[in-house]
Coordinates of C-alpha atoms in Angstrom, one line a residue:
Chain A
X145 CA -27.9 -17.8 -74.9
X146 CA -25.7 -17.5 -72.1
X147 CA -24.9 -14.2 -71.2
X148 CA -21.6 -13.9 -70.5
X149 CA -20.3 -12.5 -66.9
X150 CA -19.5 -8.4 -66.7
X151 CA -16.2 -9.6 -65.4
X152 CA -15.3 -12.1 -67.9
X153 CA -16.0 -10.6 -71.0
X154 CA -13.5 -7.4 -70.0
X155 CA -10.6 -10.0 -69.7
X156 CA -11.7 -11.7 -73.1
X157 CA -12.4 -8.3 -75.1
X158 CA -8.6 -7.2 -73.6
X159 CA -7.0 -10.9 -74.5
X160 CA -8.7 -10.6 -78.2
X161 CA -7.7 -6.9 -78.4
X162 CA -3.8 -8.1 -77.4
X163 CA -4.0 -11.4 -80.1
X164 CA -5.5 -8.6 -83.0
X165 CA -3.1 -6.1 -82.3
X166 CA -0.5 -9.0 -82.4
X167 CA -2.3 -10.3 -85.7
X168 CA -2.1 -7.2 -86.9
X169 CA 1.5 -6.2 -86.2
X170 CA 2.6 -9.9 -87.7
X171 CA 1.0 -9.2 -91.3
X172 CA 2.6 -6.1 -91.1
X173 CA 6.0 -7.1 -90.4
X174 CA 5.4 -10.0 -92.7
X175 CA 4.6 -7.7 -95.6
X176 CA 7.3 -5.4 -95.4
X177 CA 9.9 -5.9 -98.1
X178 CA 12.6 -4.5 -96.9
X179 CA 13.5 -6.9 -93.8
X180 CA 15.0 -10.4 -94.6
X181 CA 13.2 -13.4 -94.6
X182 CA 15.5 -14.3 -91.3
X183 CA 14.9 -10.9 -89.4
X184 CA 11.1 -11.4 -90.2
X185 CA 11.1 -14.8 -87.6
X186 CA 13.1 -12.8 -84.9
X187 CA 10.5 -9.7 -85.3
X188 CA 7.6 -11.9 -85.1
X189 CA 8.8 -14.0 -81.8
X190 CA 9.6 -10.5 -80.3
X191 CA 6.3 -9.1 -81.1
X192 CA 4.7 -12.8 -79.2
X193 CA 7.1 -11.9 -76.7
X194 CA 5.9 -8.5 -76.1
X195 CA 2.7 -10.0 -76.8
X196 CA 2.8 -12.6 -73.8
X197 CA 4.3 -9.8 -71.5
X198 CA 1.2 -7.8 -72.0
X199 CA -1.2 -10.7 -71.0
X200 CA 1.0 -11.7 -68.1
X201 CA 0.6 -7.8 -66.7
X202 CA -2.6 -7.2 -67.5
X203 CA -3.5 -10.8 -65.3
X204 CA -2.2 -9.4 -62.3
X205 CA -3.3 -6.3 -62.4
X206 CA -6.6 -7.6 -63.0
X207 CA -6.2 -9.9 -59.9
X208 CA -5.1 -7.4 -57.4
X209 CA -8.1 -5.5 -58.5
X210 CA -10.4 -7.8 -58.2
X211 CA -9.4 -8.7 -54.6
X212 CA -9.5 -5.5 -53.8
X213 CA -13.4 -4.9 -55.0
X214 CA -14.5 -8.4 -53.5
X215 CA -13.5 -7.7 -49.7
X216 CA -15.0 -3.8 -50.3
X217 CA -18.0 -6.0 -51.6
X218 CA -17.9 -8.5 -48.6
X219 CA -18.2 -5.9 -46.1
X220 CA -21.4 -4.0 -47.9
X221 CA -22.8 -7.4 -48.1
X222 CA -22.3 -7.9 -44.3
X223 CA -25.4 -8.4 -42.3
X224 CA -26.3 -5.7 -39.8
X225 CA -26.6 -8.4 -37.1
X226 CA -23.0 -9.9 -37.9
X227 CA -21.7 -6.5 -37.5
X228 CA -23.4 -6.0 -33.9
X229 CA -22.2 -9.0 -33.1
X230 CA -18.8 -8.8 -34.6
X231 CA -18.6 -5.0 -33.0
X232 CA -19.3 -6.3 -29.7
X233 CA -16.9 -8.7 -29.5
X234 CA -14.0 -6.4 -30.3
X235 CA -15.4 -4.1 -27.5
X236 CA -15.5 -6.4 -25.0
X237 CA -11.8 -8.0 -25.7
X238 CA -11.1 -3.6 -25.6
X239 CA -12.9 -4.1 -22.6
X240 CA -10.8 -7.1 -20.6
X241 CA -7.5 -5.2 -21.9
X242 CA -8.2 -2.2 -20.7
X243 CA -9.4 -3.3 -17.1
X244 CA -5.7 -5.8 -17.3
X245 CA -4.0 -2.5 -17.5
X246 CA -6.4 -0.6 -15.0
X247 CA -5.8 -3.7 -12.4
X248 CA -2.2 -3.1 -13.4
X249 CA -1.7 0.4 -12.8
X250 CA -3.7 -0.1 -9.7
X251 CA -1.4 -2.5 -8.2
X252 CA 1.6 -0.5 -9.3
X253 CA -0.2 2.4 -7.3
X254 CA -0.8 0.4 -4.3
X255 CA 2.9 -0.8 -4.7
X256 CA 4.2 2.3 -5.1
X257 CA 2.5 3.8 -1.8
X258 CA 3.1 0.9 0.6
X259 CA 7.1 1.2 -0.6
X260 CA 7.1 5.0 0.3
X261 CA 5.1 4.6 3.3
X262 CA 7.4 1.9 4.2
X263 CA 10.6 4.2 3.3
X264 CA 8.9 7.3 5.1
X265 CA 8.6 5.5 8.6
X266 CA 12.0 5.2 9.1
X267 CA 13.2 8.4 9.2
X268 CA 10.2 10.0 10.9
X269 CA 10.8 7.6 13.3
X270 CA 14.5 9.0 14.0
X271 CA 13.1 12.4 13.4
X272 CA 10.8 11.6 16.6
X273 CA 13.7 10.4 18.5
X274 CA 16.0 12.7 18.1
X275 CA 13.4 15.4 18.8
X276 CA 12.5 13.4 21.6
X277 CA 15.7 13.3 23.2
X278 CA 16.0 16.6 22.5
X279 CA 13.1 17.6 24.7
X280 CA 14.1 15.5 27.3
X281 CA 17.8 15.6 27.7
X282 CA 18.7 18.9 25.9
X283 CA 16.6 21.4 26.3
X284 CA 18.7 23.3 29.3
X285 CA 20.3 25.5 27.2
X286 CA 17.1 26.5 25.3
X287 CA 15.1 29.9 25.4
X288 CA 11.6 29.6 25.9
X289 CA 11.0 30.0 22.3
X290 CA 13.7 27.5 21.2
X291 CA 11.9 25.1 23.1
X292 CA 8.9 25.6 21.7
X293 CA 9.8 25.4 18.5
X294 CA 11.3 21.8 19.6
X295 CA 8.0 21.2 20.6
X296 CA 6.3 22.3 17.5
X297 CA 8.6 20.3 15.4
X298 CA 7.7 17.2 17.2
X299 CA 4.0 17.7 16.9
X300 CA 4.7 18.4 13.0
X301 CA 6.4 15.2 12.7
X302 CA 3.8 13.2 14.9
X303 CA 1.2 14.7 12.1
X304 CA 3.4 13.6 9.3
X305 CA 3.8 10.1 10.9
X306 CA -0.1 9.6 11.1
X307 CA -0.5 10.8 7.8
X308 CA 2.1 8.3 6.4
X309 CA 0.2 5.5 8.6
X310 CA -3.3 7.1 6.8
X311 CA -1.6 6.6 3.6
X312 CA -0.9 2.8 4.2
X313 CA -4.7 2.5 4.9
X314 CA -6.1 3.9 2.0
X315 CA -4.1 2.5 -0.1
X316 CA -5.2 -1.0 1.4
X317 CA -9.1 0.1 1.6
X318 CA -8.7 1.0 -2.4
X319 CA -7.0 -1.8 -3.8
X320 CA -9.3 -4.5 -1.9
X321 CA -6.0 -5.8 0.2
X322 CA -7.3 -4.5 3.7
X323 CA -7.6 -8.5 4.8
X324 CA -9.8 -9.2 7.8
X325 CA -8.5 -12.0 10.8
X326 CA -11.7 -11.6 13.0
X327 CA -11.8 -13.8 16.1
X328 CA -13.4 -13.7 19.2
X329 CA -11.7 -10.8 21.9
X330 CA -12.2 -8.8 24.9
X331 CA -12.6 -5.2 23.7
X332 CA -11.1 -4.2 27.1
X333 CA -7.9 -5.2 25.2
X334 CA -8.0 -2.9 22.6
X335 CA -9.0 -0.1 24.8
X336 CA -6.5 -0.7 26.8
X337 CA -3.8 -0.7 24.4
X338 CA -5.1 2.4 22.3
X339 CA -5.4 4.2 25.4
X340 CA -2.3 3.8 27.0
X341 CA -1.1 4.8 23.5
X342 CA -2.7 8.3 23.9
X343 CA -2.3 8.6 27.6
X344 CA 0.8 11.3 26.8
X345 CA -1.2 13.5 24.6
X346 CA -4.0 13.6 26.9
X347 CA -1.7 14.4 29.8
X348 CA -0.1 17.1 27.6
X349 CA -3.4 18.9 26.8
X350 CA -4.6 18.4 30.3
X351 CA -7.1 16.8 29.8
X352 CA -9.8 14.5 32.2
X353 CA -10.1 11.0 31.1
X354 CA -12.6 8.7 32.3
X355 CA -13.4 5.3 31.6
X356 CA -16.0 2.8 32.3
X357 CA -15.6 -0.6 31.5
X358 CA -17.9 -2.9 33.0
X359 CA -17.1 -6.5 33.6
X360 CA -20.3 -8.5 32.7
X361 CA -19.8 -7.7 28.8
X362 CA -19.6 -10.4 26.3
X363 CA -16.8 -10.4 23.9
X364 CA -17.0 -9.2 20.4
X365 CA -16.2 -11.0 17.5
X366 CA -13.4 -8.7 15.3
X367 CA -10.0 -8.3 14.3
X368 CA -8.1 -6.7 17.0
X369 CA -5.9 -4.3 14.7
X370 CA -8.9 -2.8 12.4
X371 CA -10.7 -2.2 16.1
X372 CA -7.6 -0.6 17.1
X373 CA -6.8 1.8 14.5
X374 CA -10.8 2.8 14.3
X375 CA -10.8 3.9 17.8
X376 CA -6.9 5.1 17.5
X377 CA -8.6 7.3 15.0
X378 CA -11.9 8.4 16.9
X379 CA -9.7 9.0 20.3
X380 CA -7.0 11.2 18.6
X381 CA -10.0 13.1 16.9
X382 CA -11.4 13.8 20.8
X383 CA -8.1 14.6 22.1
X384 CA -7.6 17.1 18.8
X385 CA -11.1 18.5 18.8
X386 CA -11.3 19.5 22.8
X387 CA -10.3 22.0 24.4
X388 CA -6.9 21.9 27.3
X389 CA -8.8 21.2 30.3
X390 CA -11.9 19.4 28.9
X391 CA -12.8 16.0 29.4
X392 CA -12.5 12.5 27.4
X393 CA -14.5 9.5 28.4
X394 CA -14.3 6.4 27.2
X395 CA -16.9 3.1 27.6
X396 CA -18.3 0.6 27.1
X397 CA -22.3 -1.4 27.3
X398 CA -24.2 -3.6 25.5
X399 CA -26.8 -2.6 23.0
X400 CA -28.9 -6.1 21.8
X401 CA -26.4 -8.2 19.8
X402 CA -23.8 -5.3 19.6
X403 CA -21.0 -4.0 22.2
X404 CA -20.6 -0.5 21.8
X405 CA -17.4 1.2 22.6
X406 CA -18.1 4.9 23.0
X407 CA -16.3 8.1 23.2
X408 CA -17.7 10.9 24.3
X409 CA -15.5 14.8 24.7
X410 CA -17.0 18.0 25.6
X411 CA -14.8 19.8 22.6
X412 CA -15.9 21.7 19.7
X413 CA -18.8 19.4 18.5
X414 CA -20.0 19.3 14.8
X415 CA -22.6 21.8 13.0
X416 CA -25.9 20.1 12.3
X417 CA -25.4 20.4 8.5
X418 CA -22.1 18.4 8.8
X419 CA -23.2 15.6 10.3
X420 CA -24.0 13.7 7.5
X421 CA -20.7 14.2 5.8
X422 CA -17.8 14.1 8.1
X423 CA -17.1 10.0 7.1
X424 CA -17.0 11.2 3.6
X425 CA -13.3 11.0 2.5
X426 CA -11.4 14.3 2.5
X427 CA -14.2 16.1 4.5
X428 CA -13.3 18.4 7.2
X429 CA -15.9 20.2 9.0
X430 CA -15.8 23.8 9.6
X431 CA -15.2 23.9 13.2
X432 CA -12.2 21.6 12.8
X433 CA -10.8 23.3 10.3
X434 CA -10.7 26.5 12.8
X435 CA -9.9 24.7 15.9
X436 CA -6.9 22.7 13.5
X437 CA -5.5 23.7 10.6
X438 CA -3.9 20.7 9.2
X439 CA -5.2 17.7 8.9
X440 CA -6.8 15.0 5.9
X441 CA -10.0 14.6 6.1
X442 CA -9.3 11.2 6.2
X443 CA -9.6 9.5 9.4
X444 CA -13.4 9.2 10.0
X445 CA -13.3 7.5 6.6
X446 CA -10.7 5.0 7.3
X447 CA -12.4 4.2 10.6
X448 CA -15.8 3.6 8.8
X449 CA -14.1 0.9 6.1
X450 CA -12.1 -0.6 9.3
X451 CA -15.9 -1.2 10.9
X452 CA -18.0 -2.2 8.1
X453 CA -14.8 -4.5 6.9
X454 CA -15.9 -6.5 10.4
X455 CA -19.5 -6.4 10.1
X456 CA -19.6 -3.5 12.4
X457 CA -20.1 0.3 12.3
X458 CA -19.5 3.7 13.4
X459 CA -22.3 5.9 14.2
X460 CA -22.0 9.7 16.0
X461 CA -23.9 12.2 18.0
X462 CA -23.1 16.1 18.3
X463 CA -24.1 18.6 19.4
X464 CA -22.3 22.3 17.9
X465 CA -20.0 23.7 20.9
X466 CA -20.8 21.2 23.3
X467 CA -19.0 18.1 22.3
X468 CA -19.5 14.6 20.3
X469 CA -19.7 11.1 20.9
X470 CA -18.4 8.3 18.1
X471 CA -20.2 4.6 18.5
X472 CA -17.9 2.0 17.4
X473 CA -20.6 -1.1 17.4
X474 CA -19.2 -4.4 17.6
X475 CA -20.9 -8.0 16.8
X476 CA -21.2 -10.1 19.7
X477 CA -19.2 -13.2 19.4
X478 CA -21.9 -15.5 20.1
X479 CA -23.5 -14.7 16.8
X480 CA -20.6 -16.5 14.8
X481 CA -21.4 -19.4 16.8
Chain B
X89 CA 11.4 5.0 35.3
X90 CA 13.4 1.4 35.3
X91 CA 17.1 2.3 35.8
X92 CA 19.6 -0.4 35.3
X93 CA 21.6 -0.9 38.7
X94 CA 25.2 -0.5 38.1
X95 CA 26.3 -1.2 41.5
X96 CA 26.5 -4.6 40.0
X97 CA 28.5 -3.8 37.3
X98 CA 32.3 -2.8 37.6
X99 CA 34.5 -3.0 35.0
X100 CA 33.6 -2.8 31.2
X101 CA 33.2 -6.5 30.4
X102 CA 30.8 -6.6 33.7
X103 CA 28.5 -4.2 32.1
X104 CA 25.4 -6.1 30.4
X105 CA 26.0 -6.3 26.9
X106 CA 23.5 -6.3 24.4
X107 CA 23.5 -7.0 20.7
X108 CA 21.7 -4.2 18.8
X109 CA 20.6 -5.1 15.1
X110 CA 19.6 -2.2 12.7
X111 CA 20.2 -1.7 9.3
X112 CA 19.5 1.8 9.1
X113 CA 22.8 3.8 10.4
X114 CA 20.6 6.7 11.9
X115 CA 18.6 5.1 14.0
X116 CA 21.3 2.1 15.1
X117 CA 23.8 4.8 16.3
X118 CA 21.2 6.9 18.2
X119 CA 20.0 4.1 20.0
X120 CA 23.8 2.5 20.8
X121 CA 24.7 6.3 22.0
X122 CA 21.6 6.2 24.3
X123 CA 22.6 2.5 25.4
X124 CA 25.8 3.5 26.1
X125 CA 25.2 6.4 28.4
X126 CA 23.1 4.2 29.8
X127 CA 25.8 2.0 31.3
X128 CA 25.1 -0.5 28.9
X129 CA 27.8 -1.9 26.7
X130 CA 26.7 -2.2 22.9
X131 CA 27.6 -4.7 19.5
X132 CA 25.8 -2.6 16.9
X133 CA 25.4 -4.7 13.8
X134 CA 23.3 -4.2 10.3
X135 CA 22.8 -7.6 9.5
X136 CA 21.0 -11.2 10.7
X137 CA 24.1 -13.1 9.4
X138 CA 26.8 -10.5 11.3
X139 CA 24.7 -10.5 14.3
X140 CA 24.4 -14.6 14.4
X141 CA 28.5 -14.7 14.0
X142 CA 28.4 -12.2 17.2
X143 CA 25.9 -14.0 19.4
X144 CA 27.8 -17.2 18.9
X145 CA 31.5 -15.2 19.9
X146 CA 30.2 -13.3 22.7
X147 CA 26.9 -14.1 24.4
X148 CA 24.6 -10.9 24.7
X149 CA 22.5 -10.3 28.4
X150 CA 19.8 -9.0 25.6
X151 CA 19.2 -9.1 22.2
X152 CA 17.6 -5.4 20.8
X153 CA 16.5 -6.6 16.9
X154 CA 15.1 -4.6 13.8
X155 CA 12.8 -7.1 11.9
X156 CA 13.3 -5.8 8.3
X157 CA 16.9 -6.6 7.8
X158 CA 18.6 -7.2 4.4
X159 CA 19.7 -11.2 3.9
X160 CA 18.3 -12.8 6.9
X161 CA 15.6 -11.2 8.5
X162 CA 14.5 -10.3 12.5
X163 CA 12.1 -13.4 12.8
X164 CA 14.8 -15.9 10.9
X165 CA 17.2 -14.7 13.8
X166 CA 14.9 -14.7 16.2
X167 CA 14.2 -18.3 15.4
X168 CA 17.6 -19.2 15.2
X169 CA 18.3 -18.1 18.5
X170 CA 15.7 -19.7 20.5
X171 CA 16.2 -23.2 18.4
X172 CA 20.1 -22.6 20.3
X173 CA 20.3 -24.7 23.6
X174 CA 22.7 -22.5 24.2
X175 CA 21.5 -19.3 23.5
X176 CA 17.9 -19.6 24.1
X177 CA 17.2 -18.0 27.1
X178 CA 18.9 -15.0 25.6
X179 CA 15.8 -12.1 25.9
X180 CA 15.0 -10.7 22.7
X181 CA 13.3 -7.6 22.1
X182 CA 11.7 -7.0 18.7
X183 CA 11.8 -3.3 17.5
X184 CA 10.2 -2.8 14.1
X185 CA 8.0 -0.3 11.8
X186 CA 5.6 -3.4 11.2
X187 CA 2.3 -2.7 13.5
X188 CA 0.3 -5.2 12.5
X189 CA -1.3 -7.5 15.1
X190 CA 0.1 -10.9 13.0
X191 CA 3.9 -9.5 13.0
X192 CA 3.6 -8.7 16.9
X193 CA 2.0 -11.8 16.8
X194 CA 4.7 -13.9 15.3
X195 CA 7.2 -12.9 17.0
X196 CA 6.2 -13.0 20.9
X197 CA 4.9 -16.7 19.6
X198 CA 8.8 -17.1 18.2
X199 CA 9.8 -16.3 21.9
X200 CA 10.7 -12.6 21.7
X201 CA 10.4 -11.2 25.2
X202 CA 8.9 -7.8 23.6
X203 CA 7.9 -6.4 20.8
X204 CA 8.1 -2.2 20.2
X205 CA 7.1 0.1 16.8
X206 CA 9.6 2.6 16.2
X207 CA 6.9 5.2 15.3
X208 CA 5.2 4.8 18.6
X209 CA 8.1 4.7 21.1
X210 CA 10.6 7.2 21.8
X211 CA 13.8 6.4 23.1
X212 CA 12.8 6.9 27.1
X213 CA 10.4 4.5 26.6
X214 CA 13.0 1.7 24.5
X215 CA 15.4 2.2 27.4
X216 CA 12.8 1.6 30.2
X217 CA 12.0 -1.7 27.9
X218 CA 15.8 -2.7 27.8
X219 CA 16.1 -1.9 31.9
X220 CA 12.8 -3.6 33.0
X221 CA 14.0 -6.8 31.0
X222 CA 17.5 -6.6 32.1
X223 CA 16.4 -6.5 35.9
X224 CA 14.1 -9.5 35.7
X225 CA 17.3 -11.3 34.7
X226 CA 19.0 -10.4 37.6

């Protein structure tokens, strides 16, 4: 025989327990003298009533835990493989949500620094003029000390102006939107343009500056603003780092399929030790923190990204008290040819 | 340093006149209170649309114009102006915090005589700009 499912024969046993108890019940009531013939019919349909009740709650209850014990069942039945599998596709939808979000906040970082750099240039730059004019027109009435604390106000705000314009950089370099329009130009032109930028601080500081720009170079293939800003950055660093009355040189030669603009200062130099480190973001070395107090840390790393973005690079040479010299090396045009 | 030669210029409405667009009060009033004691006599506006409506009333010897303007902006004016048979050979002189090559670029290829960022100048140096330009023209 047969045997009957564990399952199936608890729902029988309970629907022949209900129909015996009913069985039961209904002789009783039938034998009982005392109720009418009339009251005995209503009795026994309220006792098939209760009767029906009972089966009808006992079937859901049933149901619901059933259910219940078949999905418990279905996942101990689960193969270990389907559950790799199954584990490793919810990781890696986890995965492409949470780098959506990451890409988001990112851009909303980026977006929130280009919008304050933007809304900080402003006002420096009236800051700047006004100070300006103050040093140039207003200054009669001054003492000695009022002026220079004019002066030192300018220099704080020039400071806070680069830093701003450091800002802007990074926060292209990090979010991948420093774009690159390279072309074919004359480095002469950028030098030009970057120096004649710095030609005020350098005459401040008294300083020498030489140049030597020889006519026979070929051009270089880059983008004219990411060359300018790198040797912005390497030029105010010799003009910072040297001493009033020392000297600056700039030039340019040809190295194989480069064109190297150096610049070369006899200022404070860089210790052995630090070499390696100082295009690290945030690094300062020891001697410029003495010789400057403020300052990021920043702009040797910007100025490497602004290279390597071009397909060239920034290479230096120092020696500790006697002065450095930054490479900026340059891809000859004729190689994009 | 380029000085502007008054000699030539006796009363008020002989004074060059330039238009001066900024949006940013500060800076717009600084600069008309340099231009002024410069001889110069000044139309400072905050808008491309209020300074179109004053190029076309009163033609400027020089147009000094902030790029970042609410409504229209520096290079839509700019445009507008030199697409003007009338008021094209009106020099313009761009003046904005945007220092990248393309927006110095586009705007000396839209005609702009100039371009200058406001972080890099000081005043001396925007007024030496606005002379040098105004003496070619005369």
């Amino acid at each position: 025989m047969k045997k009957i499912p564990e399952k199936a024969s608890i729902e029988l046993r309970m629907i022949l327990a209900f129909i015996a108890v009913y069985i039961l019940m209904a002789v009783m009531v039938w034998r009982l003298d005392f109720i009418d013939s009339s009251d005995r019919v209503q009795l026994q349909f309220l006792l098939l009533m209760i009767l029906t009740v009972l089966v009808h709650m006992y079937s859901i209850l049933h149901f619901v835990r059933t259910a219940s014990r078949d999905i418990a069942s279905q996942e101990k039945e689960e193969k270990p493989e389907d559950r790799g599998v199954c584990h490793l596709s919810r990781w890696s939808i986890d995965l492409l949500r949470n780098n959506e979000q990451l890409y988001l906040q990112d851009r909303n970082k980026a977006e929130l620094i280009s919008f304050t750099v933007h809304q900080l240039q402003t006002p420096l730059a009236g800051i700047k003029w006004i100070l300006s004019t103050l040093m140039s027109d207003g200054t009669d009435n001054f003492s000695d000390d009022q002026r220079k604390l004019v002066q030192q106000t300018y220099e704080s705000n020039e400071w806070l102006i680069s830093l701003v314009n450091d800002l802007l950089h990074i926060s292209r370099i990090e979010s991948g939107r420093l774009t690159v329009e390279s072309g074919s130009l004359d480095p002469r032109e950028v030098m030009n343009v970057v120096i004649d930028q710095n030609r005020r601080r350098i005459e401040q500081k008294e300083l020498q500056l030489k140049t030597d720009f020889p006519e026979d170079l070929p051009d270089v293939h880059g983008d004219f603003d990411k060359i300018k800003e790198a040797l912005k950055i390497v030029l105010s660093n010799a003009i910072s780092y040297t001493e009033s009355g020392g000297e600056v040189k700039v030039s340019l030669f040809s190295d194989q399929d480069y064109v190297v603009i150096a610049v070369a200062d006899n200022g404070t130099g860089i210790p052995r030790d630090e070499r390696g480190k100082i295009f690290r973001r945030y690094y300062r070395s020891r001697r410029a923190k003495k010789m400057q107090s403020h300052g990021t840390g920043l702009g040797l790393y910007i100025a490497q990204e602004l290279m390597t973005c071009q397909d060239g690079y920034i290479t230096c040479d120092s020696r500790e008290g006697e002065g450095s010299t930054f490479y900026l090396y340059l891809p000859v045009d004729n190689w994009y040819r | 340093m380029n000085e502007i030669n008054h000699t030539e210029y006796g009363s008020d409405e002989k004074r060059p006149y330039i238009l001066w667009i900024e949006d940013d009060n500060f800076l717009g009033t600084l600069i008309t209170k340099k231009l002024e004691a410069e001889g110069y006599r000044v139309e400072y506006v905050k808008s491309g649309e209020k300074a179109w409506q004053e190029v076309r009333k009163d033609k400027p010897d020089l147009i000094l114009a902030d790029i970042l303007l609410p409504g229209m902006d520096g290079f839509e004016f700019l445009s507008r102006v030199k697409e003007d048979d009338n008021l094209k050979n009106i020099p313009v002189l761009l003046f904005s915090n945007l220092n990248q090559e393309k927006d110095v670029n586009r705007g000396l290829s839209l005609g702009a005589e100039s371009f200058l960022v406001k972080s890099n100048v000081v005043p001396a140096q925007i007024i030496e700009e606005i002379n040098k330009l105004i003496n070619e023209r005369t």
